[in-house]
Structures are given as structure tokens and as C-alpha cells.
Coordinates of N, CA and C in Angstrom, one line a residue:
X1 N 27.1 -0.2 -24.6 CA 26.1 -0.2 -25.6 C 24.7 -0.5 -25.0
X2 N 25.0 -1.8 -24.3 CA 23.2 -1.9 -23.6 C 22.8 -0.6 -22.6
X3 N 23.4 0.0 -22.4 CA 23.1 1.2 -21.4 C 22.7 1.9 -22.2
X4 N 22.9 2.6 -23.6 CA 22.5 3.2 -24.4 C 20.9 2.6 -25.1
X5 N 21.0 1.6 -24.9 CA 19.7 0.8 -25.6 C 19.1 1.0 -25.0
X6 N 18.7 1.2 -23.2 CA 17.9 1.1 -22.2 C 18.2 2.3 -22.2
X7 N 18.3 3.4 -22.4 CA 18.2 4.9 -21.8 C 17.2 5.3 -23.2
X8 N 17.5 4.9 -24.0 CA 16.5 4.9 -25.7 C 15.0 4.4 -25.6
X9 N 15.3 3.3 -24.8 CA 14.1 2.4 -24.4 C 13.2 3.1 -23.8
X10 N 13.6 3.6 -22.4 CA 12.7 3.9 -21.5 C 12.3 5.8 -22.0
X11 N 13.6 6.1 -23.0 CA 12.6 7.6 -23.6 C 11.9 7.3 -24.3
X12 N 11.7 6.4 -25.2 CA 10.6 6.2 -25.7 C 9.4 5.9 -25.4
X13 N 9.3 4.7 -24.3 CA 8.5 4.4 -23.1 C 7.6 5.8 -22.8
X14 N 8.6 6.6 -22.5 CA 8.3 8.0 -21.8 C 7.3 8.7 -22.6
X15 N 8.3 8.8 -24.0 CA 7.5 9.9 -24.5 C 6.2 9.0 -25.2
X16 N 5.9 7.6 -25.2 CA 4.7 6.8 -25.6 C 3.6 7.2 -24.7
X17 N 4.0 7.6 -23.4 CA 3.4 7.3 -22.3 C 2.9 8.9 -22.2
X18 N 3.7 9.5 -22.3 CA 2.5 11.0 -22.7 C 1.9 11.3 -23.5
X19 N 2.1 10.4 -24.7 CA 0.9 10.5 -26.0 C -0.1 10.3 -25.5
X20 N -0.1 8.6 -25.2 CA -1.0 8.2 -24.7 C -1.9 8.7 -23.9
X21 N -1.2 9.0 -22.6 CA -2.1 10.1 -21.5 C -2.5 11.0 -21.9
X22 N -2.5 11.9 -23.4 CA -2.8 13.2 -23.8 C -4.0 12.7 -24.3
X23 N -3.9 11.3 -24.9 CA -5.5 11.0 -25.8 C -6.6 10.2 -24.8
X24 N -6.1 9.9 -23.5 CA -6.6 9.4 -22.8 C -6.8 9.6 -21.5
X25 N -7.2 11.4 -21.1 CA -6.9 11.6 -20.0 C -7.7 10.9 -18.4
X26 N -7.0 10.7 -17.3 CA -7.6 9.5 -16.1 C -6.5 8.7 -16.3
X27 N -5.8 8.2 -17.6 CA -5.2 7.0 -17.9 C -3.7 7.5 -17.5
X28 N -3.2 6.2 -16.7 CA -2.1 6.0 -15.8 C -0.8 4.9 -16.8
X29 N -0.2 5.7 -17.5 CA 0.6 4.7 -18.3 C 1.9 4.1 -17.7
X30 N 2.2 5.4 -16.9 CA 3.8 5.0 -16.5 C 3.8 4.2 -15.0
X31 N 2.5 4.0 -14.8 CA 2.7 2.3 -14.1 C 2.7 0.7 -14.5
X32 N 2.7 0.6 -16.0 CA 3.6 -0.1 -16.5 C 5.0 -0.1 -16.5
X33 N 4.8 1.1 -16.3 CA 6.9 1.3 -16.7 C 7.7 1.0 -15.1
X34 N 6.4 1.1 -14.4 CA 6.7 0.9 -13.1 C 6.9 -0.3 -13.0
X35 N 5.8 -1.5 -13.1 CA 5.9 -3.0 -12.7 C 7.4 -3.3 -13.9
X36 N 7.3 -3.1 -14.9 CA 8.8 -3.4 -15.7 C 10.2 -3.0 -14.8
X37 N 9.8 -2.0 -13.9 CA 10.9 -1.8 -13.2 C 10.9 -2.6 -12.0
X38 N 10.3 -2.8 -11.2 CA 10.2 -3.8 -10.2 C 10.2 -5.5 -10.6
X39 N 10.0 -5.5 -11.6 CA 10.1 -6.9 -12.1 C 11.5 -7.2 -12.7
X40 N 12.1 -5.5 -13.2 CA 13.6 -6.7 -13.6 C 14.8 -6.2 -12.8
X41 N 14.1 -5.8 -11.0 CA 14.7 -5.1 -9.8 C 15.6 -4.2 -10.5
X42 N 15.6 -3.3 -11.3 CA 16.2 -2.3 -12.3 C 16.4 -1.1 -11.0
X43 N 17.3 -1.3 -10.2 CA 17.0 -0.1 -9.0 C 17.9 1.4 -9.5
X44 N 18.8 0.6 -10.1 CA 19.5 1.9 -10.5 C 18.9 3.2 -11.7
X45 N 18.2 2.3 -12.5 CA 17.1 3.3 -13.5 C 16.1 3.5 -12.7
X46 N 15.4 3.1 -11.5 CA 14.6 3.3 -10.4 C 14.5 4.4 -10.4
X47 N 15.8 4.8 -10.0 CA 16.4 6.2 -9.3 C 16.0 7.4 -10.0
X48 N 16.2 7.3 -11.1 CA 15.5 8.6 -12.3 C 14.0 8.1 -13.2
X49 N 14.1 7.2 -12.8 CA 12.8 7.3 -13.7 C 11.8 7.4 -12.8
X50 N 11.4 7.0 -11.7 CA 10.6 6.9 -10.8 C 9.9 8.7 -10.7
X51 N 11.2 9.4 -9.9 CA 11.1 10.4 -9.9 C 10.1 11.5 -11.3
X52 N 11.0 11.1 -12.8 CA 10.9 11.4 -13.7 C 9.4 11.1 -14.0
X53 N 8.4 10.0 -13.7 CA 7.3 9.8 -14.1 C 6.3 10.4 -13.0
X54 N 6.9 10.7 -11.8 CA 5.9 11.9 -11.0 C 6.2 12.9 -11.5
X55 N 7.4 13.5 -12.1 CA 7.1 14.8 -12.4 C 6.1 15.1 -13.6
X56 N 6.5 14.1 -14.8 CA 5.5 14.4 -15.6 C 4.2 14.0 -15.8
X57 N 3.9 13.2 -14.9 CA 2.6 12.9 -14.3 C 1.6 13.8 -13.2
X58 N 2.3 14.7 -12.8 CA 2.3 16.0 -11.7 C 1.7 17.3 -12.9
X59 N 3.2 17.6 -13.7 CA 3.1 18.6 -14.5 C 1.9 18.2 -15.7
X60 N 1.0 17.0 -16.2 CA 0.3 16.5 -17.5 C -1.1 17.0 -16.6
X61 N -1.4 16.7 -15.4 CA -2.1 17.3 -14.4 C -3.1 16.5 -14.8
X62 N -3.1 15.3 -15.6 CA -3.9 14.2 -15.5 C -4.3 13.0 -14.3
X63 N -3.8 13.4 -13.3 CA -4.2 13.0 -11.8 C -4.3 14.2 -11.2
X64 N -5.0 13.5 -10.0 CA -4.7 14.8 -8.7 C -3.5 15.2 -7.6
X65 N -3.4 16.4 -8.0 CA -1.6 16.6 -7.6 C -1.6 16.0 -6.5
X66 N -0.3 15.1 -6.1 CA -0.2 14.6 -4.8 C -0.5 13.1 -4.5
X67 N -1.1 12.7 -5.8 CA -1.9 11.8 -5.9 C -1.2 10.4 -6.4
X68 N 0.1 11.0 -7.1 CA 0.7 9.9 -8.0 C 1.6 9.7 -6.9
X69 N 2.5 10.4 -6.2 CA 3.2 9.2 -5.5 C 3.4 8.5 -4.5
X70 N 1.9 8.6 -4.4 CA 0.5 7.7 -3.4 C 1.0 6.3 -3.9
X71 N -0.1 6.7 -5.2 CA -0.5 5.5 -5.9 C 0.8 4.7 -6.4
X72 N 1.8 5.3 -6.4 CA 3.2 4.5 -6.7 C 3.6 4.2 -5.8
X73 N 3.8 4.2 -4.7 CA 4.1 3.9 -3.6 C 3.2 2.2 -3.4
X74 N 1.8 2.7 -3.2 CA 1.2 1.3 -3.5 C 1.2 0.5 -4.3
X75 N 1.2 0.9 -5.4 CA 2.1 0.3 -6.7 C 3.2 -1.0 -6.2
X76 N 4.1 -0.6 -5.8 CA 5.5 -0.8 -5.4 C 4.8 -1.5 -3.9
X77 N 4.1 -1.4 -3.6 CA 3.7 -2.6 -2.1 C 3.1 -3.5 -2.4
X78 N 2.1 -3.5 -3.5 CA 1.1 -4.8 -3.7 C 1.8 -5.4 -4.4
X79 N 3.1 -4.7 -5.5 CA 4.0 -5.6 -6.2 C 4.5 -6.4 -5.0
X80 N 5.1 -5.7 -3.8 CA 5.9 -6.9 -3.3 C 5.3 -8.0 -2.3
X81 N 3.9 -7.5 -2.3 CA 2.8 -8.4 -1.2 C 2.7 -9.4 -2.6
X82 N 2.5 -9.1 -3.5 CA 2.0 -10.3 -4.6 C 3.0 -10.8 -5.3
X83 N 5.0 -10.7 -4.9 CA 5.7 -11.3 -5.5 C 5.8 -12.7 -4.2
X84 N 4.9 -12.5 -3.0 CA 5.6 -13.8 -2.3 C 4.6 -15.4 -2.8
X85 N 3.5 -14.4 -3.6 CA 2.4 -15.4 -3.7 C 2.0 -16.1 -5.0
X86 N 3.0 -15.3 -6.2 CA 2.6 -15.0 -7.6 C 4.0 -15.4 -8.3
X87 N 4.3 -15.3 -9.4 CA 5.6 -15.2 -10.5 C 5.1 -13.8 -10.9
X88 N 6.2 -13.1 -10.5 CA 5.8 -11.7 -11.1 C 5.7 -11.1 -12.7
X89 N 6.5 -12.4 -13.2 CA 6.3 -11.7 -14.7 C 5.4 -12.7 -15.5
X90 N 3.9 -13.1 -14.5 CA 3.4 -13.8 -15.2 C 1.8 -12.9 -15.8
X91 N 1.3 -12.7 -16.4 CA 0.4 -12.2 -17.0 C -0.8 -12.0 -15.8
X92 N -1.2 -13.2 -15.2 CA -2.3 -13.3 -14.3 C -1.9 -12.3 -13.1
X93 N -0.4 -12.4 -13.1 CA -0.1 -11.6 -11.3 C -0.3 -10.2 -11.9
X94 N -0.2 -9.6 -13.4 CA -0.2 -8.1 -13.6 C -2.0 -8.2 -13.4
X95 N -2.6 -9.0 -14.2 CA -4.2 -8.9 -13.9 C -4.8 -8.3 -12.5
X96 N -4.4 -9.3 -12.0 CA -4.9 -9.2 -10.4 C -4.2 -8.3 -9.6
X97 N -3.0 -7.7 -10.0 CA -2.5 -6.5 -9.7 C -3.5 -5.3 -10.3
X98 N -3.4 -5.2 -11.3 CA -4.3 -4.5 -11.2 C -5.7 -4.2 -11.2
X99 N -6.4 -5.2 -11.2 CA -7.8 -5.4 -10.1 C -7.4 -4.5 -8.8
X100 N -6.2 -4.9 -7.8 CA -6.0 -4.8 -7.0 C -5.6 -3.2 -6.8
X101 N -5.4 -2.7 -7.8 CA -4.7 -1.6 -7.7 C -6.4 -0.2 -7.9
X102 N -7.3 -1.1 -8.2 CA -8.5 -0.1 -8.4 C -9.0 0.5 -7.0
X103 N -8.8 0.1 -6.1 CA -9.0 0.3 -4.7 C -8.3 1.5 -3.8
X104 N -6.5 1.4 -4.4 CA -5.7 2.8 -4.1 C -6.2 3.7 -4.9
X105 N -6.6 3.5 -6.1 CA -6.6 4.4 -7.2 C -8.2 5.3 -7.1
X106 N -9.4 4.1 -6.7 CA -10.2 5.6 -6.0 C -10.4 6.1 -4.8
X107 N -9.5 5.4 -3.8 CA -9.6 6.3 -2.5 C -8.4 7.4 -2.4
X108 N -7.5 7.2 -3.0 CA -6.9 8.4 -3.6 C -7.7 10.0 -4.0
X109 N -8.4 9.5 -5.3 CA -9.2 10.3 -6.0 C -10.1 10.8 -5.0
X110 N -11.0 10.0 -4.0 CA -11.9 10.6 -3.3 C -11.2 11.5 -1.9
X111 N -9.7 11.2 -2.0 CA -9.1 11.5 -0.6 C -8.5 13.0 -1.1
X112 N -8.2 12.7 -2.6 CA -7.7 14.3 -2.7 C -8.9 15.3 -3.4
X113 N -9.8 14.8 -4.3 CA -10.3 16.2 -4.7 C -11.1 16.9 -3.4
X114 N -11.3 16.4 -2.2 CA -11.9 17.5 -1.1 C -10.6 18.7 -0.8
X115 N -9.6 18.2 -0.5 CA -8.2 18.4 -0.6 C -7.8 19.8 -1.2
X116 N -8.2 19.4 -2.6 CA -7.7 20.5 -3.8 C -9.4 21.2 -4.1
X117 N -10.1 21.1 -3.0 CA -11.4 21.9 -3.3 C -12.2 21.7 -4.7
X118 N -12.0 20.3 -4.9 CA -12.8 20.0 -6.2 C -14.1 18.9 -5.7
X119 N -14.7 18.6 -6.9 CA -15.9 18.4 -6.6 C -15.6 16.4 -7.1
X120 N -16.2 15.5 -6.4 CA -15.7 14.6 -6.3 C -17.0 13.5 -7.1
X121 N -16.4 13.2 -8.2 CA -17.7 12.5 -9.0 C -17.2 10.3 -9.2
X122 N -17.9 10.4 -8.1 CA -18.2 8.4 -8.2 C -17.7 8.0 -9.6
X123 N -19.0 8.1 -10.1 CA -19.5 7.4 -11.0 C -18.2 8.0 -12.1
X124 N -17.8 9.0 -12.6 CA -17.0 9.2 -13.5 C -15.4 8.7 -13.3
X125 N -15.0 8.8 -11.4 CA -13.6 8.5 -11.0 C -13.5 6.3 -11.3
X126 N -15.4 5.8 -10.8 CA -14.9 3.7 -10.9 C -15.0 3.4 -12.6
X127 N -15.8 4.9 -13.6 CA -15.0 4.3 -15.0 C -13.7 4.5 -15.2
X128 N -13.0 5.7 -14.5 CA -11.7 5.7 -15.0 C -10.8 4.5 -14.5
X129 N -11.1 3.9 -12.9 CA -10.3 2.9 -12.7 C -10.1 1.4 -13.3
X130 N -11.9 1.3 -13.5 CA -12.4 -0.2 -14.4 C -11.1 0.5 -15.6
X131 N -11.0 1.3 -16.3 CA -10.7 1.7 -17.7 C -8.8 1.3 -17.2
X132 N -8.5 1.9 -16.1 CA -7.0 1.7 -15.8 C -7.3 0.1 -15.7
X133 N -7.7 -0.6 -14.6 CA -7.6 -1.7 -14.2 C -7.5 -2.9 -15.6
X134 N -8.6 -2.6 -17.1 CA -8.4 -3.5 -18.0 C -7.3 -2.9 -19.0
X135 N -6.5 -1.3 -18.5 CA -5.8 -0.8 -19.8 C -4.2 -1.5 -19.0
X136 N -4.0 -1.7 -17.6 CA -3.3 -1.9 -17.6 C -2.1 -3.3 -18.3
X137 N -2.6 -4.5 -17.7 CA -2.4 -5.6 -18.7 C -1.8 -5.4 -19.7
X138 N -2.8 -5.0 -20.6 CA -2.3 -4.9 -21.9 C -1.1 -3.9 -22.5
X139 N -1.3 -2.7 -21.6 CA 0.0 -2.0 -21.9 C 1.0 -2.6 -21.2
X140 N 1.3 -3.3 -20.2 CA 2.2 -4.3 -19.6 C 2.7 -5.4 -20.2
X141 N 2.0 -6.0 -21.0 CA 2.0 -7.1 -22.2 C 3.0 -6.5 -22.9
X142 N 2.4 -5.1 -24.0 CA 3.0 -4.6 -25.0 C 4.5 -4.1 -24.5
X143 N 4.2 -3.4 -23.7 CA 6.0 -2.8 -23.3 C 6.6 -3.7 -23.0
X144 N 6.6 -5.2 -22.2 CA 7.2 -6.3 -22.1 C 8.1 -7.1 -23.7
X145 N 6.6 -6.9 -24.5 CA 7.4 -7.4 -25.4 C 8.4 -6.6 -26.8
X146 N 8.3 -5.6 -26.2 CA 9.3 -4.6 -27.0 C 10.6 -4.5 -26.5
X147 N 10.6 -4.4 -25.0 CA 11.3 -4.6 -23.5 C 12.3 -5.7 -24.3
X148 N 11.6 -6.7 -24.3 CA 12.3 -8.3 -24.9 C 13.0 -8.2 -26.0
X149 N 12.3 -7.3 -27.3 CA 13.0 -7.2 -28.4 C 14.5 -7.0 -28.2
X150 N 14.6 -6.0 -27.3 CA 16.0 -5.1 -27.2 C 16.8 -5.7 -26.0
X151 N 16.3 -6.4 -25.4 CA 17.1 -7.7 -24.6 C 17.8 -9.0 -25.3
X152 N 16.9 -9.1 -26.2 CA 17.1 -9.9 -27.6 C 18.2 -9.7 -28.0
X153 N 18.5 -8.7 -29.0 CA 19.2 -8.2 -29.5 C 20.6 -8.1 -28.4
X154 N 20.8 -7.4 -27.4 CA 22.1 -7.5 -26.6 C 22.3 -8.9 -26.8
X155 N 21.5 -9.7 -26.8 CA 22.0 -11.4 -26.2 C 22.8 -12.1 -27.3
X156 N 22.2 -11.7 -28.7 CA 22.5 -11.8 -29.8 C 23.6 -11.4 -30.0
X157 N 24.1 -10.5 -29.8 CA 25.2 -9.9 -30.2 C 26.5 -10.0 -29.5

């Protein structure tokens, strides 16, 4: 039954996570779903969802192709450079995570649009990051405590 609750969870996650990116294009949702996965070492949902959030982050074509499993990659290293220094599931380490993460996220941008023959705009690529860097938190917050509801509930029962 918890296996079922967690395959419910994370479609929903999913399909939250393309709304959201549809109304907010720049915006990187499913690296929340990322730090959720590295924080509760979930390696075996690792396995498909990881995958599953480049594809549809590839195919939403709200990054620059090539670009996302960069940025996940670093994702997944500054998590584990800032699990020897931090509590990972504490509010401040996602903060400064993602502060930290504004740095992959425009030399990415400036490394691929030459790349894909596009035209590479500063000023428009450090509002989308400032915009990830304060959206992320909070969508980390939120899915944590929904995350908990349904952890709740197994425990309960």
C-alpha cells in the first residue's frame, strides 16, 4: 500500500510540476522533487523519476536542451558537498542551496544558448535565477509538507 501512495505522490508532484512550469516559464520545479529525493536517499524511485523529470523538462523546452541534466547533476553534488556541513532537511541548507545553485544555473544558460545558436540575454537569464533561487524554498517547504501528510498516514495505520 505505501508503494502505491508514493507512486500517487510523486504523479502528482509530476503533473503539479508541469502546471506550474507552463505558468511560469525559466521556472525549474522538479528540482524540488529532486532534493526530496536525495534527502530521503529514495534511490530506487531515483531510478525513474530522475530520468522521468529530464524527459519532461527536455520535451516542456522550458530550459536549454542539454541543459537540465547539467544542472541535476550539480543539483545532486552541492546536495552532497552541503550534506557534510548542513542537516539536510533543514530549511536554511535548501536556502543556501539554492543561492548556491544560481551559479550552475547561469553558466549553463550562457554555456548553451551559443551552443543551440541563440542569442544569450544577462539581464533576462539572473531574473530567472534570483526567481528560481527564492521559488525554490518554498516549493521545497510545500512538497515536504504534503510529502509528510502521506508518511503520516502509513505511520498511522
Amino acid at each position: 500500500m505505501s508503494g502505491m501512495r508514493d507512486l500517487c505522490w510523486w504523479l502528482v508532484f509530476a503533473m503539479t510540476a508541469v502546471v506550474m512550469q507552463a505558468l511560469f516559464p525559466g521556472l525549474d520545479v522538479f528540482v524540488a522533487g529532486l532534493l526530496i529525493l536525495l534527502q530521503e536517499r529514495d534511490y530506487k524511485n531515483m531510478l525513474w523519476l530522475v530520468p522521468l523529470f529530464i524527459l519532461l523538462q527536455e520535451g516542456m523546452g522550458t530550459r536549454l536542451f542539454g541543459g537540465t541534466v547539467l544542472l541535476y547533476m550539480t543539483t545532486a553534488v552541492f546536495f552532497r558537498l552541503g550534506q557534510w556541513l548542513f542537516e539536510v532537511e533543514s530549511f536554511l541548507f535548501v536556502v543556501l542551496l539554492s543561492a548556491a545553485l544560481i551559479v550552475p544555473y547561469y553558466a549553463l544558460d550562457w554555456l548553451m544558448a551559443p551552443l543551440q545558436n541563440l542569442a544569450f540575454n544577462m539581464d533576462d537569464t539572473l531574473d530567472k535565477c534570483l526567481f528560481q533561487a527564492l521559488f525554490l524554498p518554498c516549493a521545497w517547504r510545500a512538497f515536504t509538507l504534503t510529502r509528510r501528510w502521506t508518511k503520516n498516514d502509513e505511520a498511522a495505520a
